[in-house]
């Protein structure tokens, strides 16, 4: 006899790859006034948002209520990221090295194994910290989070980027690295996706020059379904990039 399936017991979930439609975003429900003209570094975890509001680091909750301030006594912060493995914020500077700060801003520690360079951007996986340098032909450094920031690997130009290019920003997601790369001669920007383990190139997308990207003003962050959001502070543009780079 044929198998009879009760259709009332069958549920097929519809999956859509583009849950976010940036053209239909609602108005901001709250804003934070920044303390300086340049775009402040910021990062978040599941509970808090940390913003560099010079001369303080400011910790906010999900309702953007200020919870705590920590006086920052070192040079400017180009970038920060959150490590769930260490349960700490990682803060990079251009001259004073890389720092580790706990979630409630009560402990600040300089990470001694990482030498002082002109760092520009950072991101981390569950086991690895990636840092990029602020120079033409930017280098990418890899450190082990599980063994006291032991140096693992360095990618140099032209593997990291071309000699006349600069890596503005780096972000990790699902064994991939998204890089915002700027040509310092013609200011053309592109987002490039690489494997975080082999560093193989997966795809690259060049941005239209009409977007008018300015140096140091670009960020890339992770969306659901392995998609990306590129942010240009200068012109208030949001670019939604699919997992295939479109």
Coordinates of C-alpha atoms in Angstrom, one line a residue:
X1 CA 0.0 0.0 0.0
X2 CA 1.2 3.6 -0.7
X3 CA 2.4 5.7 2.2
X4 CA 0.0 8.4 3.0
X5 CA 1.4 11.6 4.5
X6 CA -0.7 13.9 6.4
X7 CA 0.0 17.3 4.9
X8 CA -0.9 19.0 8.2
X9 CA 2.1 17.5 9.7
X10 CA 4.6 18.7 7.1
X11 CA 6.3 22.1 7.5
X12 CA 8.8 23.4 5.0
X13 CA 10.7 26.4 6.2
X14 CA 11.4 29.1 3.6
X15 CA 14.9 30.4 3.7
X16 CA 15.9 33.7 2.2
X17 CA 19.5 34.8 1.8
X18 CA 18.9 38.5 2.2
X19 CA 17.1 39.1 5.4
X20 CA 18.5 42.7 5.6
X21 CA 17.3 45.2 3.2
X22 CA 19.3 48.4 3.8
X23 CA 17.0 50.4 1.6
X24 CA 14.1 49.9 4.1
X25 CA 15.9 50.5 7.3
X26 CA 13.9 52.3 10.0
X27 CA 15.0 55.6 11.5
X28 CA 17.5 55.4 14.4
X29 CA 15.8 55.1 17.7
X30 CA 18.8 56.6 19.5
X31 CA 22.2 58.2 18.7
X32 CA 25.4 58.8 20.6
X33 CA 27.3 62.1 20.2
X34 CA 30.9 61.4 19.5
X35 CA 33.7 63.5 21.1
X36 CA 35.8 64.2 18.1
X37 CA 35.6 64.7 14.3
X38 CA 37.3 61.4 13.3
X39 CA 35.4 58.2 13.3
X40 CA 35.8 56.5 16.7
X41 CA 36.8 52.9 17.0
X42 CA 34.1 50.7 18.4
X43 CA 33.3 47.0 19.0
X44 CA 30.7 44.9 20.7
X45 CA 29.8 41.5 22.2
X46 CA 26.4 40.0 23.0
X47 CA 25.9 42.4 25.9
X48 CA 27.9 45.6 25.5
X49 CA 29.1 48.2 23.0
X50 CA 32.6 49.7 23.6
X51 CA 33.4 53.1 21.9
X52 CA 36.5 55.2 21.9
X53 CA 35.2 58.5 23.1
X54 CA 38.5 60.2 23.7
X55 CA 39.8 60.8 26.4
X56 CA 37.7 57.9 27.7
X57 CA 36.6 54.4 26.6
X58 CA 32.9 54.2 27.1
X59 CA 30.8 51.1 27.7
X60 CA 27.2 51.0 26.7
X61 CA 24.4 48.5 27.1
X62 CA 22.0 47.4 24.3
X63 CA 19.8 50.4 25.0
X64 CA 22.9 52.7 24.5
X65 CA 22.9 53.6 28.1
X66 CA 26.3 54.6 29.3
X67 CA 27.5 52.2 32.0
X68 CA 31.1 53.0 32.6
X69 CA 34.0 55.2 31.4
X70 CA 37.7 54.3 31.5
X71 CA 40.4 57.0 31.0
X72 CA 42.6 56.2 28.0
X73 CA 46.1 57.3 28.6
X74 CA 47.8 56.0 25.4
X75 CA 47.9 57.0 21.8
X76 CA 44.8 56.9 19.5
X77 CA 43.0 53.7 18.9
X78 CA 42.5 52.8 15.2
X79 CA 40.5 49.6 15.9
X80 CA 39.1 47.2 18.5
X81 CA 37.6 43.7 18.5
X82 CA 36.0 41.3 20.9
X83 CA 37.4 37.9 21.7
X84 CA 34.8 35.4 23.0
X85 CA 37.7 32.9 23.7
X86 CA 39.4 35.3 26.1
X87 CA 36.2 37.1 27.2
X88 CA 38.0 40.3 26.6
X89 CA 38.2 43.3 24.3
X90 CA 41.4 43.6 22.2
X91 CA 42.5 47.2 21.6
X92 CA 45.2 48.2 19.1
X93 CA 47.2 51.4 19.0
X94 CA 49.6 52.9 16.5
X95 CA 52.6 53.2 18.9
X96 CA 51.9 51.6 22.3
X97 CA 51.2 48.1 21.1
X98 CA 48.1 45.9 21.7
X99 CA 46.0 45.7 24.9
X100 CA 43.6 43.3 26.5
X101 CA 40.7 44.7 28.5
X102 CA 38.1 42.7 30.4
X103 CA 34.4 43.1 29.7
X104 CA 33.6 45.4 32.7
X105 CA 36.6 47.7 32.0
X106 CA 38.4 47.0 35.3
X107 CA 41.6 45.5 34.0
X108 CA 43.9 46.6 31.2
X109 CA 47.0 44.6 30.1
X110 CA 49.5 45.2 27.4
X111 CA 50.1 42.0 25.3
X112 CA 53.8 41.7 25.6
X113 CA 54.4 39.0 23.0
X114 CA 53.1 41.3 20.2
X115 CA 55.6 43.9 19.2
X116 CA 54.8 47.5 18.8
X117 CA 54.0 48.4 15.2
X118 CA 51.8 50.9 13.4
X119 CA 48.7 48.6 13.7
X120 CA 45.6 49.7 11.8
X121 CA 42.9 47.0 12.0
X122 CA 42.2 43.8 14.0
X123 CA 39.8 40.8 14.1
X124 CA 39.8 37.4 15.7
X125 CA 38.4 33.9 15.4
X126 CA 38.0 31.5 18.3
X127 CA 41.7 30.6 18.2
X128 CA 43.5 33.4 16.2
X129 CA 44.1 37.1 16.3
X130 CA 44.7 38.9 13.0
X131 CA 46.4 42.3 12.8
X132 CA 47.1 44.6 9.8
X133 CA 49.7 47.3 9.6
X134 CA 49.2 51.0 8.6
X135 CA 51.5 51.2 5.5
X136 CA 51.6 50.7 1.8
X137 CA 51.7 47.0 1.0
X138 CA 50.1 46.3 4.4
X139 CA 51.2 43.2 6.2
X140 CA 48.8 40.8 8.0
X141 CA 50.0 39.1 11.2
X142 CA 48.5 36.0 12.8
X143 CA 48.7 35.2 16.6
X144 CA 47.5 32.3 18.6
X145 CA 44.9 33.2 21.2
X146 CA 45.2 29.8 22.8
X147 CA 49.0 30.0 23.5
X148 CA 49.6 33.5 25.0
X149 CA 49.5 35.3 21.6
X150 CA 52.3 33.2 20.1
X151 CA 53.2 34.5 16.6
X152 CA 52.0 32.1 13.9
X153 CA 52.3 33.7 10.5
X154 CA 52.9 36.8 8.5
X155 CA 51.5 37.6 5.0
X156 CA 53.4 40.3 3.1
X157 CA 52.8 42.2 -0.1
X158 CA 52.0 41.2 -2.8
X159 CA 50.1 38.3 -1.1
X160 CA 48.4 40.5 1.5
X161 CA 47.7 43.3 -1.0
X162 CA 49.6 45.1 -3.8
X163 CA 52.6 47.3 -2.9
X164 CA 50.6 50.5 -3.7
X165 CA 47.6 49.4 -1.6
X166 CA 46.6 49.7 2.0
X167 CA 44.3 47.4 4.0
X168 CA 41.8 49.7 5.7
X169 CA 39.9 47.1 7.7
X170 CA 39.7 43.4 8.3
X171 CA 36.9 41.2 9.6
X172 CA 36.6 37.4 10.3
X173 CA 33.7 35.2 9.8
X174 CA 33.3 31.4 9.3
X175 CA 36.9 30.7 8.3
X176 CA 37.1 33.6 6.0
X177 CA 38.7 37.1 6.1
X178 CA 37.1 40.1 4.5
X179 CA 39.6 42.9 3.6
X180 CA 38.8 46.5 2.7
X181 CA 41.7 47.4 0.4
X182 CA 42.5 50.9 -1.0
X183 CA 44.7 51.8 -3.9
X184 CA 46.8 54.7 -2.6
X185 CA 47.3 56.2 -6.1
X186 CA 43.7 56.3 -7.5
X187 CA 41.8 55.7 -4.2
X188 CA 39.9 52.8 -5.7
X189 CA 38.5 50.5 -3.0
X190 CA 37.6 46.9 -3.1
X191 CA 36.5 44.2 -0.7
X192 CA 38.4 40.9 -1.0
X193 CA 37.4 37.7 0.7
X194 CA 40.1 35.1 1.6
X195 CA 40.3 31.8 3.4
X196 CA 41.6 32.5 6.9
X197 CA 43.6 29.2 6.9
X198 CA 45.1 29.0 3.4
X199 CA 44.7 32.7 2.5
X200 CA 43.4 31.6 -0.9
X201 CA 41.4 34.3 -2.7
X202 CA 37.6 33.5 -2.8
X203 CA 36.3 36.7 -4.5
X204 CA 37.0 40.4 -4.9
X205 CA 34.6 43.2 -5.6
X206 CA 35.6 46.8 -6.6
X207 CA 33.4 49.7 -5.4
X208 CA 32.1 52.3 -7.8
X209 CA 34.2 55.5 -7.6
X210 CA 31.0 57.4 -7.3
X211 CA 30.8 56.3 -3.7
X212 CA 33.8 58.7 -3.0
X213 CA 35.4 56.6 -0.3
X214 CA 37.9 58.5 1.8
X215 CA 41.0 57.1 3.5
X216 CA 40.6 55.6 7.0
X217 CA 36.8 55.9 6.8
X218 CA 35.8 52.4 5.9
X219 CA 34.6 49.4 8.0
X220 CA 33.3 46.0 7.1
X221 CA 31.2 43.9 9.5
X222 CA 29.5 40.5 9.4
X223 CA 25.8 39.9 8.6
X224 CA 23.8 36.7 8.7
X225 CA 24.3 34.0 6.0
X226 CA 28.0 34.9 5.4
X227 CA 27.1 38.3 4.0
X228 CA 28.8 41.6 4.7
X229 CA 28.1 45.2 5.4
X230 CA 30.6 47.9 4.2
X231 CA 30.3 51.2 5.9
X232 CA 31.6 54.5 4.6
X233 CA 31.4 57.2 7.2
X234 CA 32.3 60.1 5.0
X235 CA 29.2 59.8 2.7
X236 CA 27.0 57.8 5.1
X237 CA 26.8 54.9 2.6
X238 CA 26.0 51.3 3.6
X239 CA 26.9 48.7 1.0
X240 CA 25.3 45.2 1.4
X241 CA 27.6 42.6 -0.1
X242 CA 26.3 39.0 -0.7
X243 CA 28.3 35.9 0.3
X244 CA 29.4 35.7 -3.4
X245 CA 30.6 39.2 -3.5
X246 CA 27.7 40.8 -5.3

